[in-house]
Amino acid sequence: MSEAAVLRPARVALVGNPNTGKTALFNALTGGRQKVANYAGVTVERKEGFVTTAGGRNLSILDLPGTYSLRARSPDEVVTRDAVLGRLEGETAPDVVLAVADATNLRLVLRLILELKAVGRPMVLALNMYDIAQRQGLRIDLEGLERELGCPIVTTVATRKRGIDELTAKVDALITSGQLATDNVWREPSAGEIRDAHREAQRILKAHVRPPERPDTLTGRVDAVLLHPVAGLAILLGLLFLMFQAVFTWAGPPADAIEAGVGWLGTQVGLLLPDGLLESLIVDGLFAGVGSVLVFLPQILVLFLFIILLEDFGYMARAAFLMDKIMGGAGLHGRAFIPLLSSFACAIPGIMAARVIDQKRDRLTTILVAPLMTCSARIPVYTLIIGAFIPDRIVGPGLNLQGLVMFGLYAAGILSALAVSFVIRKVFWRGAVEPFLMELPTYKLPSFENVARNLLLRAQIFLSRAGRIILPLMVLVWVLSTFPGPPANATLPAIDYSFAGMIGHAIQPLFAPIGFNWQMVVALIPGFAAREVAVAALGTVYAVGDAEANVGALGARLAEQWSLATGLSFLAWYIFAPQCAATLGVVKRETNSWLWMGVMFAYMVALAYLASFLVYRGAVALGWG
């Protein structure tokens, strides 16, 4: 092997149907050697990892979006097709295509493999989840299938890292053999060709795959319950309710420990430093600001734990199926469930996930309502206000009042998304919603390693945001809250004379009808960079304004200075609060329109103000003002 061949990373494109374990295989191949970005000119995620074969060859593994065919019908599938064909701007064509198939369900993937074969690129087929196929007694003629498809086949169990070395060896051997892509120009087949390909796939399946001796009857029995129109919905609601209860009950002790640790550390640092600007910057700006957000890391990890486990178990597709009728009644396509569910983590990947929806109007409706889902950036705001104003008491068997309120806030976001989509479809884009077809994966036990890796990744993302976004913004908020100093004859607190005080007092009359004070108004401004920054800003502003307060006790401080009506109004605002700048930017790029970005911002501001006004006035009428 030449030195150039060793040094040059060979490009391997990972292609397969959704729910075939493609991402698990990508993780098993590349481990921690991964980087994530977007393709040039589009907001489709580009996930690339690296691996070195036993022969010393460096491979660049590109994980492409799942697809059922190269006849692309959605933006995601367009990227996969163009990547395989070498049409993507700034991307070279892959040296090898690594097709990934669910060994227990070869019916759909064979049509895709035949299309990939027609492209003419060297290909290796990974039959993933082969342990499940063996357990079911599924008999696959591997040698005959290899001859039929004209490509090497490797059986893998990605979650156990079985077959990985053999897989990289087969890829290496293909490259070493000097096999090159042919000059075939792939064209989208006609309807007749599609029928022929379907018949050919069925012939291959019948010739080389025998029915399982021990069919998976457990999946059918479980689905009879989980997909029941009544029992299934009750179980789904129960799971969601358990998830939001756990955000408070499970995450409470570690969150309290972090709050106590931040408070103690901030106090100790304050004692070591002499009084002055440096001490105020570190204690009031950094510890009171950034520390007030770090407290909520356990709640965010608990939420992601549930989402990751449900995805790995195979339940998410069932949840989408259950919600199809409800979402269809509100004018949303059934495929919108996954983007909306992704938005519970962050609206950005949720908006990007809408690319799986074929029709432009359905896709745009999903994009416009996705930010109404309660993203993880809202958790610091929700838990801060709920912890400050809602008593921590049990109201029934396993029912915590704070968890009930949290569940209600999430439910309000979901219901508002359904209501807005209903209005969009009935007023602007009338017409029937297309039927929803989805392949339901088999149930699988989650991999502990995969769950731990994803949780660690989420923690790193959260802490990275704290360093990249929250920290510099808190320094800016501290500067605005500290300068200029008060005059010699000052009669008000020093912070009232600062730039932050001036800005807050100037804008506050606009928010007076909804019960916001000037500190809350100041916190909203940096909150446009990231929702959780509002909590950090409140921590800094109140710390600078009250030198006697303990670092880390922001919730107690708000409970003393805000009324219950004000706290509830703040919660209502954040159910509909305008999106962070990054989300608005993604909406602009995804829709290729400033108009739709502006429409989203305007309608969310209007809803937020209206909701806060109604909640605040209602709470005052009840004597909570």
mmCIF file of N, CA and C in Angstrom, residues 274-331:
data_model
loop_
_atom_site.group_PDB
_atom_site.id
_atom_site.type_symbol
_atom_site.label_atom_id
_atom_site.label_comp_id
_atom_site.label_asym_id
_atom_site.label_seq_id
_atom_site.Cartn_x
_atom_site.Cartn_y
_atom_site.Cartn_z
ATOM 1 N N PRO A 274 -10.807 41.253 47.794
ATOM 2 C CA PRO A 274 -11.169 42.543 48.411
ATOM 3 C C PRO A 274 -12.403 43.119 47.737
ATOM 4 N N ASP A 275 -13.157 43.905 48.504
ATOM 5 C CA ASP A 275 -14.344 44.540 47.931
ATOM 6 C C ASP A 275 -13.946 45.416 46.755
ATOM 7 N N GLY A 276 -14.731 45.365 45.715
ATOM 8 C CA GLY A 276 -14.421 46.175 44.548
ATOM 9 C C GLY A 276 -15.026 45.573 43.300
ATOM 10 N N LEU A 277 -14.620 46.112 42.146
ATOM 11 C CA LEU A 277 -15.207 45.689 40.880
ATOM 12 C C LEU A 277 -14.874 44.230 40.545
ATOM 13 N N LEU A 278 -13.630 43.794 40.811
ATOM 14 C CA LEU A 278 -13.248 42.423 40.492
ATOM 15 C C LEU A 278 -14.084 41.432 41.299
ATOM 16 N N GLU A 279 -14.259 41.722 42.586
ATOM 17 C CA GLU A 279 -15.063 40.843 43.439
ATOM 18 C C GLU A 279 -16.513 40.803 42.961
ATOM 19 N N SER A 280 -17.048 41.954 42.560
ATOM 20 C CA SER A 280 -18.429 42.014 42.080
ATOM 21 C C SER A 280 -18.585 41.255 40.762
ATOM 22 N N LEU A 281 -17.580 41.404 39.865
ATOM 23 C CA LEU A 281 -17.642 40.706 38.582
ATOM 24 C C LEU A 281 -17.681 39.196 38.793
ATOM 25 N N ILE A 282 -16.793 38.675 39.626
ATOM 26 C CA ILE A 282 -16.696 37.224 39.806
ATOM 27 C C ILE A 282 -17.893 36.681 40.581
ATOM 28 N N VAL A 283 -18.245 37.328 41.680
ATOM 29 C CA VAL A 283 -19.315 36.809 42.535
ATOM 30 C C VAL A 283 -20.685 37.100 41.943
ATOM 31 N N ASP A 284 -20.943 38.372 41.570
ATOM 32 C CA ASP A 284 -22.269 38.752 41.077
ATOM 33 C C ASP A 284 -22.471 38.396 39.604
ATOM 34 N N GLY A 285 -21.391 38.513 38.817
ATOM 35 C CA GLY A 285 -21.530 38.240 37.395
ATOM 36 C C GLY A 285 -21.420 36.766 37.043
ATOM 37 N N LEU A 286 -20.347 36.124 37.541
ATOM 38 C CA LEU A 286 -20.085 34.742 37.144
ATOM 39 C C LEU A 286 -20.844 33.736 37.999
ATOM 40 N N PHE A 287 -20.641 33.790 39.313
ATOM 41 C CA PHE A 287 -21.279 32.787 40.170
ATOM 42 C C PHE A 287 -22.796 32.962 40.225
ATOM 43 N N ALA A 288 -23.261 34.196 40.419
ATOM 44 C CA ALA A 288 -24.709 34.415 40.508
ATOM 45 C C ALA A 288 -25.379 34.249 39.149
ATOM 46 N N GLY A 289 -24.657 34.563 38.060
ATOM 47 C CA GLY A 289 -25.249 34.466 36.737
ATOM 48 C C GLY A 289 -25.153 33.068 36.155
ATOM 49 N N VAL A 290 -23.926 32.643 35.837
ATOM 50 C CA VAL A 290 -23.737 31.322 35.228
ATOM 51 C C VAL A 290 -24.141 30.211 36.198
ATOM 52 N N GLY A 291 -23.819 30.393 37.484
ATOM 53 C CA GLY A 291 -24.148 29.366 38.469
ATOM 54 C C GLY A 291 -25.637 29.110 38.582
ATOM 55 N N SER A 292 -26.448 30.147 38.406
ATOM 56 C CA SER A 292 -27.899 29.980 38.516
ATOM 57 C C SER A 292 -28.462 29.138 37.383
ATOM 58 N N VAL A 293 -27.723 28.992 36.272
ATOM 59 C CA VAL A 293 -28.153 28.148 35.163
ATOM 60 C C VAL A 293 -27.623 26.730 35.308
ATOM 61 N N LEU A 294 -26.395 26.579 35.793
ATOM 62 C CA LEU A 294 -25.811 25.250 35.965
ATOM 63 C C LEU A 294 -26.642 24.385 36.906
ATOM 64 N N VAL A 295 -27.375 25.018 37.802
ATOM 65 C CA VAL A 295 -28.218 24.287 38.750
ATOM 66 C C VAL A 295 -29.209 23.378 38.027
ATOM 67 N N PHE A 296 -29.576 23.732 36.810
ATOM 68 C CA PHE A 296 -30.642 23.004 36.122
ATOM 69 C C PHE A 296 -30.126 21.896 35.200
ATOM 70 N N LEU A 297 -28.831 21.623 35.239
ATOM 71 C CA LEU A 297 -28.280 20.526 34.442
ATOM 72 C C LEU A 297 -28.940 19.183 34.776
ATOM 73 N N PRO A 298 -29.166 18.820 36.057
ATOM 74 C CA PRO A 298 -29.815 17.530 36.336
ATOM 75 C C PRO A 298 -31.207 17.401 35.716
ATOM 76 N N GLN A 299 -32.017 18.468 35.750
ATOM 77 C CA GLN A 299 -33.357 18.390 35.146
ATOM 78 C C GLN A 299 -33.271 18.125 33.646
ATOM 79 N N ILE A 300 -32.338 18.777 32.987
ATOM 80 C CA ILE A 300 -32.197 18.596 31.546
ATOM 81 C C ILE A 300 -31.752 17.168 31.227
ATOM 82 N N LEU A 301 -30.835 16.628 32.028
ATOM 83 C CA LEU A 301 -30.355 15.267 31.785
ATOM 84 C C LEU A 301 -31.457 14.233 32.050
ATOM 85 N N VAL A 302 -32.303 14.472 33.044
ATOM 86 C CA VAL A 302 -33.415 13.551 33.300
ATOM 87 C C VAL A 302 -34.368 13.528 32.104
ATOM 88 N N LEU A 303 -34.667 14.708 31.548
ATOM 89 C CA LEU A 303 -35.548 14.777 30.378
ATOM 90 C C LEU A 303 -34.954 14.018 29.200
ATOM 91 N N PHE A 304 -33.665 14.233 28.941
ATOM 92 C CA PHE A 304 -33.018 13.551 27.821
ATOM 93 C C PHE A 304 -32.899 12.052 28.073
ATOM 94 N N LEU A 305 -32.760 11.652 29.321
ATOM 95 C CA LEU A 305 -32.694 10.221 29.630
ATOM 96 C C LEU A 305 -33.959 9.517 29.151
ATOM 97 N N PHE A 306 -35.108 10.107 29.438
ATOM 98 C CA PHE A 306 -36.377 9.522 28.996
ATOM 99 C C PHE A 306 -36.457 9.477 27.466
ATOM 100 N N ILE A 307 -36.104 10.582 26.803
ATOM 101 C CA ILE A 307 -36.206 10.650 25.348
ATOM 102 C C ILE A 307 -35.282 9.621 24.695
ATOM 103 N N ILE A 308 -34.053 9.504 25.179
ATOM 104 C CA ILE A 308 -33.088 8.564 24.601
ATOM 105 C C ILE A 308 -33.557 7.128 24.800
ATOM 106 N N LEU A 309 -34.035 6.802 26.014
ATOM 107 C CA LEU A 309 -34.493 5.444 26.287
ATOM 108 C C LEU A 309 -35.687 5.070 25.406
ATOM 109 N N LEU A 310 -36.639 5.989 25.259
ATOM 110 C CA LEU A 310 -37.812 5.702 24.439
ATOM 111 C C LEU A 310 -37.438 5.536 22.968
ATOM 112 N N GLU A 311 -36.477 6.324 22.488
ATOM 113 C CA GLU A 311 -36.020 6.180 21.111
ATOM 114 C C GLU A 311 -35.339 4.838 20.906
ATOM 115 N N ASP A 312 -34.419 4.482 21.816
ATOM 116 C CA ASP A 312 -33.672 3.236 21.674
ATOM 117 C C ASP A 312 -34.585 2.019 21.822
ATOM 118 N N PHE A 313 -35.575 2.110 22.655
ATOM 119 C CA PHE A 313 -36.482 0.988 22.883
ATOM 120 C C PHE A 313 -37.356 0.721 21.649
ATOM 121 N N GLY A 314 -37.582 1.756 20.840
ATOM 122 C CA GLY A 314 -38.419 1.613 19.650
ATOM 123 C C GLY A 314 -39.818 2.147 19.844
ATOM 124 N N TYR A 315 -40.021 2.946 20.908
ATOM 125 C CA TYR A 315 -41.374 3.409 21.221
ATOM 126 C C TYR A 315 -41.750 4.678 20.456
ATOM 127 N N MET A 316 -40.769 5.469 20.032
ATOM 128 C CA MET A 316 -41.071 6.759 19.420
ATOM 129 C C MET A 316 -41.936 6.620 18.174
ATOM 130 N N ALA A 317 -41.642 5.634 17.334
ATOM 131 C CA ALA A 317 -42.453 5.432 16.136
ATOM 132 C C ALA A 317 -43.890 5.087 16.512
ATOM 133 N N ARG A 318 -44.063 4.322 17.608
ATOM 134 C CA ARG A 318 -45.427 3.987 18.071
ATOM 135 C C ARG A 318 -46.149 5.247 18.551
ATOM 136 N N ALA A 319 -45.414 6.107 19.241
ATOM 137 C CA ALA A 319 -46.025 7.353 19.715
ATOM 138 C C ALA A 319 -46.472 8.206 18.532
ATOM 139 N N ALA A 320 -45.656 8.236 17.459
ATOM 140 C CA ALA A 320 -46.044 8.990 16.266
ATOM 141 C C ALA A 320 -47.310 8.409 15.647
ATOM 142 N N PHE A 321 -47.401 7.078 15.618
ATOM 143 C CA PHE A 321 -48.584 6.423 15.074
ATOM 144 C C PHE A 321 -49.824 6.770 15.900
ATOM 145 N N LEU A 322 -49.686 6.760 17.236
ATOM 146 C CA LEU A 322 -50.818 7.067 18.110
ATOM 147 C C LEU A 322 -51.293 8.502 17.935
ATOM 148 N N MET A 323 -50.349 9.412 17.721
ATOM 149 C CA MET A 323 -50.686 10.830 17.637
ATOM 150 C C MET A 323 -51.147 11.250 16.246
ATOM 151 N N ASP A 324 -51.062 10.332 15.277
ATOM 152 C CA ASP A 324 -51.360 10.704 13.890
ATOM 153 C C ASP A 324 -52.784 11.252 13.741
ATOM 154 N N LYS A 325 -53.765 10.567 14.338
ATOM 155 C CA LYS A 325 -55.156 10.997 14.176
ATOM 156 C C LYS A 325 -55.379 12.359 14.830
ATOM 157 N N ILE A 326 -54.828 12.547 16.016
ATOM 158 C CA ILE A 326 -54.990 13.833 16.716
ATOM 159 C C ILE A 326 -54.319 14.943 15.929
ATOM 160 N N MET A 327 -53.102 14.689 15.485
ATOM 161 C CA MET A 327 -52.358 15.714 14.756
ATOM 162 C C MET A 327 -52.992 15.989 13.398
ATOM 163 N N GLY A 328 -53.525 14.929 12.754
ATOM 164 C CA GLY A 328 -54.202 15.142 11.481
ATOM 165 C C GLY A 328 -55.419 16.029 11.637
ATOM 166 N N GLY A 329 -56.146 15.876 12.751
ATOM 167 C CA GLY A 329 -57.302 16.728 13.008
ATOM 168 C C GLY A 329 -56.927 18.183 13.191
ATOM 169 N N ALA A 330 -55.672 18.410 13.638
ATOM 170 C CA ALA A 330 -55.198 19.785 13.816
ATOM 171 C C ALA A 330 -54.479 20.311 12.583
ATOM 172 N N GLY A 331 -54.454 19.514 11.523
ATOM 173 C CA GLY A 331 -53.825 19.979 10.285
ATOM 174 C C GLY A 331 -52.358 19.678 10.172
#
